[in-house]
XYZ file of C-alpha atoms in Angstrom:
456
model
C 0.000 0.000 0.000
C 1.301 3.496 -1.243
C 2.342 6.163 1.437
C -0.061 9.175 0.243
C -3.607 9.122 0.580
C -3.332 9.822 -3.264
C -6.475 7.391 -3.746
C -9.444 9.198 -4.347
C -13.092 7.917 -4.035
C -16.067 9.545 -5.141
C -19.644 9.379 -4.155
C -22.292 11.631 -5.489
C -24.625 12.312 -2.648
C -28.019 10.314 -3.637
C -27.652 11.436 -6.931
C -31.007 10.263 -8.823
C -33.023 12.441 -5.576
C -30.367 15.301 -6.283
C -30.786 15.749 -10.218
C -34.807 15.515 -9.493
C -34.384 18.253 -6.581
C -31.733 20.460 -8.753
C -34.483 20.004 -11.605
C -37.389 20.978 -9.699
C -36.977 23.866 -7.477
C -40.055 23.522 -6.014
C -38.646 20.414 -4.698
C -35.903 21.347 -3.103
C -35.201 20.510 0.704
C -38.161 18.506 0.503
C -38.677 14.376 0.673
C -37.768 12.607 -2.938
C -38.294 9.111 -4.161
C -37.265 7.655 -7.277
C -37.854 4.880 -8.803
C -40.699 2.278 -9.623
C -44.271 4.079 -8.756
C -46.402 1.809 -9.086
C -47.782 -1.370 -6.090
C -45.051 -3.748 -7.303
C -42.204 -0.614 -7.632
C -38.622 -0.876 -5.978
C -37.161 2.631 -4.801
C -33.714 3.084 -6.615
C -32.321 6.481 -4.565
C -34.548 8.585 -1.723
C -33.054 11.907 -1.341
C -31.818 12.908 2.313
C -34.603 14.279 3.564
C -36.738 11.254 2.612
C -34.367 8.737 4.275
C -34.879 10.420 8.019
C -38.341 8.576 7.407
C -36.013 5.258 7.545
C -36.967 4.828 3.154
C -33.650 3.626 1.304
C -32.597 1.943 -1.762
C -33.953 -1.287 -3.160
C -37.020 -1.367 -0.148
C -40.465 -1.614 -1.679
C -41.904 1.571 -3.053
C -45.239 0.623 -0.975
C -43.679 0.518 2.451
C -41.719 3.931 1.284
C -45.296 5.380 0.826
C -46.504 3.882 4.382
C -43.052 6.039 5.691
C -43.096 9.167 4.268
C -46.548 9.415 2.847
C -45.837 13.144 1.534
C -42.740 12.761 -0.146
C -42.832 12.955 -4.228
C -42.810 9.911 -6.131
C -40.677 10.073 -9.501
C -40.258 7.729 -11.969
C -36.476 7.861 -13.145
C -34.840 9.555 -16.141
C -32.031 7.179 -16.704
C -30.805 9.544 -19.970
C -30.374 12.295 -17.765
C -28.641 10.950 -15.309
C -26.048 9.307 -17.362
C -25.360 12.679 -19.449
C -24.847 13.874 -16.125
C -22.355 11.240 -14.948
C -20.667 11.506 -18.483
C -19.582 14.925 -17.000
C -18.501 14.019 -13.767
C -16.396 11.061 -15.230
C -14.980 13.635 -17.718
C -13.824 16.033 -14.980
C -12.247 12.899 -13.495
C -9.948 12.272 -15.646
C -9.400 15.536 -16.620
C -7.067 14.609 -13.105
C -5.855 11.381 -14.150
C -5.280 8.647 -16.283
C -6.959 6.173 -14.158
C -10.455 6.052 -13.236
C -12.126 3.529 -12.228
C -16.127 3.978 -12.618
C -18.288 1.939 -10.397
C -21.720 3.001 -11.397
C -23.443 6.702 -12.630
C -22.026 8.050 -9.650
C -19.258 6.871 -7.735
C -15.576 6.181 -9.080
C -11.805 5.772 -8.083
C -9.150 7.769 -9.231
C -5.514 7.178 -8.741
C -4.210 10.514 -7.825
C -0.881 10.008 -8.243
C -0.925 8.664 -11.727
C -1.908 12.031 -13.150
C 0.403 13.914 -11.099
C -2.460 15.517 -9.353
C -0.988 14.397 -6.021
C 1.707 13.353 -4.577
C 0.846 14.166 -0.713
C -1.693 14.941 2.322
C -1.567 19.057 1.232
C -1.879 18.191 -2.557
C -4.557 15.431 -2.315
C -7.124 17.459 -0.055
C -6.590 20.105 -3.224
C -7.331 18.038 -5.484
C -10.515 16.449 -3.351
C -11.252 20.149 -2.597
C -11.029 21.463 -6.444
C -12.842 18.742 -7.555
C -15.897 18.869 -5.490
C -16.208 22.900 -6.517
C -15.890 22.019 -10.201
C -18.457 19.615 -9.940
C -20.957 21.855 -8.363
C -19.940 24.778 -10.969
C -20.691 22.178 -14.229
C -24.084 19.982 -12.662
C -24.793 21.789 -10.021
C -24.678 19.206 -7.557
C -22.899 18.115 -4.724
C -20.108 14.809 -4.132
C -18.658 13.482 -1.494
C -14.606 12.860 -1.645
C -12.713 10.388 0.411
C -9.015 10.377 -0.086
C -6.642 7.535 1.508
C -3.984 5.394 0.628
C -6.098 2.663 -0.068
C -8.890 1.769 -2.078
C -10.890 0.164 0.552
C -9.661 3.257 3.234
C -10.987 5.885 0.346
C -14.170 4.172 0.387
C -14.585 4.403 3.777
C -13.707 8.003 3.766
C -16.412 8.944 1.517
C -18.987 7.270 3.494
C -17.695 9.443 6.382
C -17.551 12.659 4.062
C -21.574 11.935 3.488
C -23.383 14.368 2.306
C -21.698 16.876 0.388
C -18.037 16.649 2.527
C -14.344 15.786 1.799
C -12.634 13.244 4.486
C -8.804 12.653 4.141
C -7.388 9.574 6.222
C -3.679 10.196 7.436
C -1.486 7.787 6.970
C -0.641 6.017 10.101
C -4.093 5.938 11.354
C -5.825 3.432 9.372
C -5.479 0.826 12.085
C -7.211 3.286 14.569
C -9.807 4.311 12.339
C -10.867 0.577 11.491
C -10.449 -0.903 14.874
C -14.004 -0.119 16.305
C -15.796 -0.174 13.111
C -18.460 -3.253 12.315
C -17.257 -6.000 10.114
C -19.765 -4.797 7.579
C -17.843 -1.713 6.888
C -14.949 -3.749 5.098
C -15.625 -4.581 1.095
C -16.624 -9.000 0.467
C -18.488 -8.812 4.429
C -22.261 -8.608 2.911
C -25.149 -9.991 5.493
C -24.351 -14.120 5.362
C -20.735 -13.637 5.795
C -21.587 -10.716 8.895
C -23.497 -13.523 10.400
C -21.188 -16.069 10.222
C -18.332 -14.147 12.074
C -20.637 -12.878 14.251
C -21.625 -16.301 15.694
C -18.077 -17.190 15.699
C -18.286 -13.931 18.802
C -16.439 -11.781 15.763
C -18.172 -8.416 15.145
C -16.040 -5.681 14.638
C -12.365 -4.768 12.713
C -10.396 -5.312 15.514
C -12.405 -8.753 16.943
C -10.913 -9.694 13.154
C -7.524 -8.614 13.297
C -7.301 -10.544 16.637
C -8.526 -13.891 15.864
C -5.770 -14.087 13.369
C -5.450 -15.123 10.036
C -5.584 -18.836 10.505
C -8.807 -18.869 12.392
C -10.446 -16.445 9.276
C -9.266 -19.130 6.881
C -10.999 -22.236 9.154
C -13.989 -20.152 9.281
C -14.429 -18.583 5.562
C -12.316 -20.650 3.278
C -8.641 -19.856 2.126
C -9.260 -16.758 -0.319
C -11.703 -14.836 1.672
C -10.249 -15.658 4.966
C -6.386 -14.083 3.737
C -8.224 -10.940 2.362
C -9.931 -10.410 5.124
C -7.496 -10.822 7.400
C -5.449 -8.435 5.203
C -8.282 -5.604 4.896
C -8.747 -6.083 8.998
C -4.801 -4.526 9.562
C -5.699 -1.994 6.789
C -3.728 -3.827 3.823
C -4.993 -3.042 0.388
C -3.087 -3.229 -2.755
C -5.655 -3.676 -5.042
C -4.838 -0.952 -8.212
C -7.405 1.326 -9.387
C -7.978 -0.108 -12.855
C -8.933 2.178 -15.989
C -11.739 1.438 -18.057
C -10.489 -0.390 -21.230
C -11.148 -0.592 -24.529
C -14.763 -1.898 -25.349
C -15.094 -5.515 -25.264
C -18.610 -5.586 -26.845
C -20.982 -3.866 -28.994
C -24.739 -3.884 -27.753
C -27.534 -1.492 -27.925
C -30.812 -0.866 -25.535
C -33.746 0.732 -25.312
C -35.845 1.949 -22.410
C -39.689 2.439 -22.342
C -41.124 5.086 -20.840
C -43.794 2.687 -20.018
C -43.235 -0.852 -19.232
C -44.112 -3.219 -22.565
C -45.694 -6.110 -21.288
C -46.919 -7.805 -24.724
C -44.896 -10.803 -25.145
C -45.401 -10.303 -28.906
C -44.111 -6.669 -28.695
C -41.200 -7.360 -26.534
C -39.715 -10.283 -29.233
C -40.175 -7.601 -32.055
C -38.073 -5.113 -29.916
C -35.324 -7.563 -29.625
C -35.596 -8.303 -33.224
C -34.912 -4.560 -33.839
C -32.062 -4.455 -31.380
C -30.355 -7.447 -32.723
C -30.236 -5.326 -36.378
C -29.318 -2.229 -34.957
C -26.273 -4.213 -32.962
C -25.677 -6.005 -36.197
C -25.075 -2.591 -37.897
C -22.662 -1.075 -35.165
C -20.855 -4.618 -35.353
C -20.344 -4.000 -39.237
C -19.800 -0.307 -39.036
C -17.100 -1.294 -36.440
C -15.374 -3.798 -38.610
C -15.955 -6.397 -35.801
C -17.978 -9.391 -35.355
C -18.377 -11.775 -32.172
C -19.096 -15.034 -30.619
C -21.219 -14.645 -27.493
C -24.804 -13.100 -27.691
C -26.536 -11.130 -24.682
C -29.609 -10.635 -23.884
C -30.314 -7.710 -21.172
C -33.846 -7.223 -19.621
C -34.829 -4.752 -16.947
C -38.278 -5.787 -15.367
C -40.977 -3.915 -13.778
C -39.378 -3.627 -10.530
C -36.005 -2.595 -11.601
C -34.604 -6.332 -11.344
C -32.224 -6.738 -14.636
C -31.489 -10.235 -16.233
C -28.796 -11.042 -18.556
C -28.695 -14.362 -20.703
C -25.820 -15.221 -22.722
C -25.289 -17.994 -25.585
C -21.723 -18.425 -26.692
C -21.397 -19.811 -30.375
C -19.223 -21.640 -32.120
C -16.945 -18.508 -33.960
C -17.458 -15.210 -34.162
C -20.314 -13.822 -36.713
C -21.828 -10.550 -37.737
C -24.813 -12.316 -39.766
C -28.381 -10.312 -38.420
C -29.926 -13.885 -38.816
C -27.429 -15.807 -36.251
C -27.822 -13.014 -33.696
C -31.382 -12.099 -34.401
C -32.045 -16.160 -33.387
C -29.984 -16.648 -30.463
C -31.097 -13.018 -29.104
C -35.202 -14.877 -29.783
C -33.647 -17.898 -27.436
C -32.112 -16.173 -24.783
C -35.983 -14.044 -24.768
C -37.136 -17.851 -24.257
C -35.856 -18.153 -20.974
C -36.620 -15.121 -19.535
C -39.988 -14.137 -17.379
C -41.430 -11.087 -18.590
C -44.525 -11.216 -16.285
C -45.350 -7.393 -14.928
C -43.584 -6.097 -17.974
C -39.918 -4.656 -18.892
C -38.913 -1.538 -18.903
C -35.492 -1.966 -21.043
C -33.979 -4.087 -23.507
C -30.785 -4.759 -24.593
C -28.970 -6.578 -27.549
C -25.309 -7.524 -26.863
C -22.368 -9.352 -28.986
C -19.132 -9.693 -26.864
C -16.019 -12.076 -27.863
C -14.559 -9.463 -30.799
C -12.800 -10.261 -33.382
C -12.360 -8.620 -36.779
C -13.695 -11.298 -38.977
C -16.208 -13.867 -39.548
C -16.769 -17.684 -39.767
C -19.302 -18.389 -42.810
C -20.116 -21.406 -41.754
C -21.816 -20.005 -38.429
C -24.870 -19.589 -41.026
C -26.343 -22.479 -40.207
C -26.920 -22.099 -36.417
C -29.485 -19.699 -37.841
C -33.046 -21.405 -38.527
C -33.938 -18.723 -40.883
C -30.896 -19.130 -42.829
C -32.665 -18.888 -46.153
C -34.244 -15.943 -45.317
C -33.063 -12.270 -46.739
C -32.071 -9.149 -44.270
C -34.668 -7.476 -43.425
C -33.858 -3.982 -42.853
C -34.551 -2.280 -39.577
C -36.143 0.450 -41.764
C -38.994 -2.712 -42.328
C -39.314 -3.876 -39.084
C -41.343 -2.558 -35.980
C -40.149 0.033 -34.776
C -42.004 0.998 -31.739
C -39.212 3.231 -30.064
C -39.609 4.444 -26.130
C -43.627 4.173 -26.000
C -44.866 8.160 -25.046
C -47.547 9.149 -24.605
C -49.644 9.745 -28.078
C -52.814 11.896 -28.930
C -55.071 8.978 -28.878
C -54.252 7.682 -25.035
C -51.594 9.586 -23.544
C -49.823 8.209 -20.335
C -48.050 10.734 -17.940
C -45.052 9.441 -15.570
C -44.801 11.172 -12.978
C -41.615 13.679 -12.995
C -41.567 13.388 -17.057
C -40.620 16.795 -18.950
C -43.160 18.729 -20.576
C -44.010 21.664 -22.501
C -47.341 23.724 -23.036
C -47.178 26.403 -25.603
C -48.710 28.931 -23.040
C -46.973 27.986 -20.033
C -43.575 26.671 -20.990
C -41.880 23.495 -19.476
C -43.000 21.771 -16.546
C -42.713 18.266 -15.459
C -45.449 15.889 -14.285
C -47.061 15.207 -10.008
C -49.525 13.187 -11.015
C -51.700 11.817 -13.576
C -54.877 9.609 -13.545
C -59.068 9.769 -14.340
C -58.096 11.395 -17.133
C -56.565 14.299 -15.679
C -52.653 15.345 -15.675
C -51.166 17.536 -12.905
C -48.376 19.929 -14.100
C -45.875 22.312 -12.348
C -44.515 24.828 -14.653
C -40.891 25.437 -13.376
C -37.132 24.938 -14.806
C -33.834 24.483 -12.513
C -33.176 27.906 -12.895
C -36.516 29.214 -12.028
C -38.127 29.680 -8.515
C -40.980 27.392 -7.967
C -43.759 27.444 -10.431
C -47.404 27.348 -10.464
C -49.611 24.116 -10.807
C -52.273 23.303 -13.691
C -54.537 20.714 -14.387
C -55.208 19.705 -17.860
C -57.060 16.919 -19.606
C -55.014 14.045 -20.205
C -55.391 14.369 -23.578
C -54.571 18.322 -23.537
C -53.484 19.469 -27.566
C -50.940 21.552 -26.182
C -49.401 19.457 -23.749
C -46.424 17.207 -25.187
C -43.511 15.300 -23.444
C -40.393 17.907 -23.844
C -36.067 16.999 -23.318
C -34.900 17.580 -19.519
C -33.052 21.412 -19.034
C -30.168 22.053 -18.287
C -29.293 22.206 -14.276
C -26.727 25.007 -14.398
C -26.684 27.912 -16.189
C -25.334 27.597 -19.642
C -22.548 30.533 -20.071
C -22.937 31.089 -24.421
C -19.525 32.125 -25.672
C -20.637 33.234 -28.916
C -23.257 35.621 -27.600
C -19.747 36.917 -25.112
C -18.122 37.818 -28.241
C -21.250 39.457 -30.198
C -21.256 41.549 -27.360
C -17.551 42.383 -27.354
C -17.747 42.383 -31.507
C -20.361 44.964 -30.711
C -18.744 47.547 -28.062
């Protein structure tokens, strides 16, 4: 383990809640939920102030209602919130080389790599700069942990929670983990937590004192010597860069969950083509198909078929993606799909089609097929989520409360307005159509700088 706490972790602070609150002034400060809505719905993030009500991640959106009855119920805007971690991650390694994303919104970065830090005074710089310039470009707030470890930064960023910057010394790490519960230390989920803890071992130190033999008798070989390891603070593990793509796949998701089994197999059919195109565009084929389904209740499947040699023929693909779809339980409905090849390589084996049973059949363009695209709401029966974008031509963007009985709540307001007023329409109001998310951050227009100078 390096000397400098040059490893950097970083944790937006409930991130999905914060781009809904930045979004919506009118609900700012107040309780947020988002995720699945509806009686069978999962909550993906609850903002700060909904979590005093004891509502977290992954509990059932029904017992979050029981909790905090008046908090605001949002479906999520997945595209938004990954153009918004596409900026984050860029600012990241604008400081170095290596950065190792976890998810939307937490990441490692190696410090030292990018010769953005080399010690204590230069790390908490770099944590500090870093937290501003993410404010200044999305407007939100992160929470930095800095320590010489991977494991250690993690742990400082839980401590930095919300919105703060902790920096372990080095030298203390032994301190600092002593007292904590086994839990806190990466590989200990609930089973493994039980086990020790029936063994009379429950926190860091109970670990570090019953010695490494005992943690391999009770948890095998591997886990018991990493364990043992983490327990006197020793992490080596590198903070790995993303590489170079090792598949090509596309996805869709549905504003409103398909659940036609018919309509779901002609949306994989599409995706298969449109993967088969970025595969030939690419120069590439591959050998293993993928399947990706995200269900009703935010549970996501992957099935996988691995074929004999790599292929870019739309019939191979379009037949094994129709299998994997086979084995997978679309009861309640999906609300993505996803069409994967992985297993590169830059050519093709002919003789891969025959695996396809409609081998005699001609390409069918994607142009021909279905194409249903993200189901929104249309003139005939519109369906409102609640917390979509919206326009009226009298009364500008808003964004959905509530919809139902054939009546849709707006509130007219943008991230850079104060809190707007609220209108009910018709569901099937002429005016009323589903509009892109707004910025969150004033946008600073260069050209219109330089009219201005041009001008004077």
């Amino acid at each position: 383990m390096r000397n400098a706490p040059t490893i950097l972790h970083l944790d937006m602070d409930a991130f999905f809640a914060s781009v809904e609150q930045a979004s919506k002034p009118s609900l700012r400060g107040k309780a947020v939920v988002v995720g699945g809505i509806g009686p069978r719905g999962v909550v993906a993030t609850a903002s700060y102030e909904a979590r005093v009500f004891g509502v977290h991640s992954a509990m059932p959106t029904a017992q979050a209602r029981r909790l905090a009855p008046n908090a605001a119920y949002l479906m999520p805007r997945f595209a938004l919130y990954r153009s918004i971690s596409d900026q984050v991650m860029a600012l990241l390694r604008e400081l170095s080389p290596l950065v190792e994303p976890l998810s939307l919104d937490e990441a490692f970065v190696d410090l030292e790599a990018g010769d953005a830090a080399w010690d204590e005074a230069s790390a908490r710089e770099a944590g500090a700069r870093l937290r501003a310039d993410i404010r200044a470009v999305t407007g939100l707030t992160g929470s930095v942990g800095l320590a010489a470890s991977k494991m250690l930064a993690k742990i400082a960023s839980e401590r930095a929670k919300p919105d703060g910057l902790v920096l372990i010394e080095p030298g203390t790490e032994r301190a600092l983990l002593s007292p904590m519960p086994v839990r806190t230390l990466p590989g200990v989920g609930p089973a493994t937590g039980d086990h020790l803890r029936r063994a009379g071992i429950t926190t860091v130190l109970d670990l570090s004192e019953a010695g490494e033999d005992e943690l391999v008798r009770l948890l095998g070989k591997a886990h018991g010597h990493a364990l043992y390891a983490m327990a006197l603070a020793r992490d080596d593990r590198p903070v790995v860069a993303e590489r170079e793509a090792k598949s090509v796949s596309v996805e869709d998701t549905y504003a409103v969950d398909i659940h036609d089994r018919l309509r779901i197999g002609l949306e994989v059919r599409r995706l298969a083509d449109r993967c088969v195109r970025r595969l030939r565009g690419a120069g590439l084929s591959g050998r293993t198909i993928v399947l990706k389904v995200r269900r009703y209740d935010f549970s996501t499947l992957t099935r996988s078929e691995t074929l004999r040699g790599p292929t870019d023929d739309p019939s191979v693909i379009r037949e094994a993606a129709a299998r994997l779809l086979d084995s997978v339980d679309t009861t309640g409905g999906v609300r993505l799909l996803g069409v994967g090849v992985s297993g590169l390589a830059d050519y093709t084996q002919e003789d891969l089609f025959a695996q396809a049973a409609g081998e005699l059949a001609e390409e069918t363009p994607e142009e021909s097929a279905p194409d249903f695209g993200p189901e929104r709401p249309g003139p005939a029966a519109p369906e409102w989520r609640a917390g979509q974008d919206v326009r009226h031509p009298e009364y500008g963007h808003g964004w959905v409360q509530g919809s139902g009985l054939g009546r849709v709540t707006v509130r007219f307001e943008t991230p850079l307005s104060a809190p707007g007023r609220v209108r009910t329409f018709r569901s099937d109001e002429a005016g009323l159509e589903p509009a892109d998310p707004l910025p969150l951050v004033a946008q600073v227009e260069a050209a219109t700088a330089e009219g201005e100078s041009d001008g004077g």
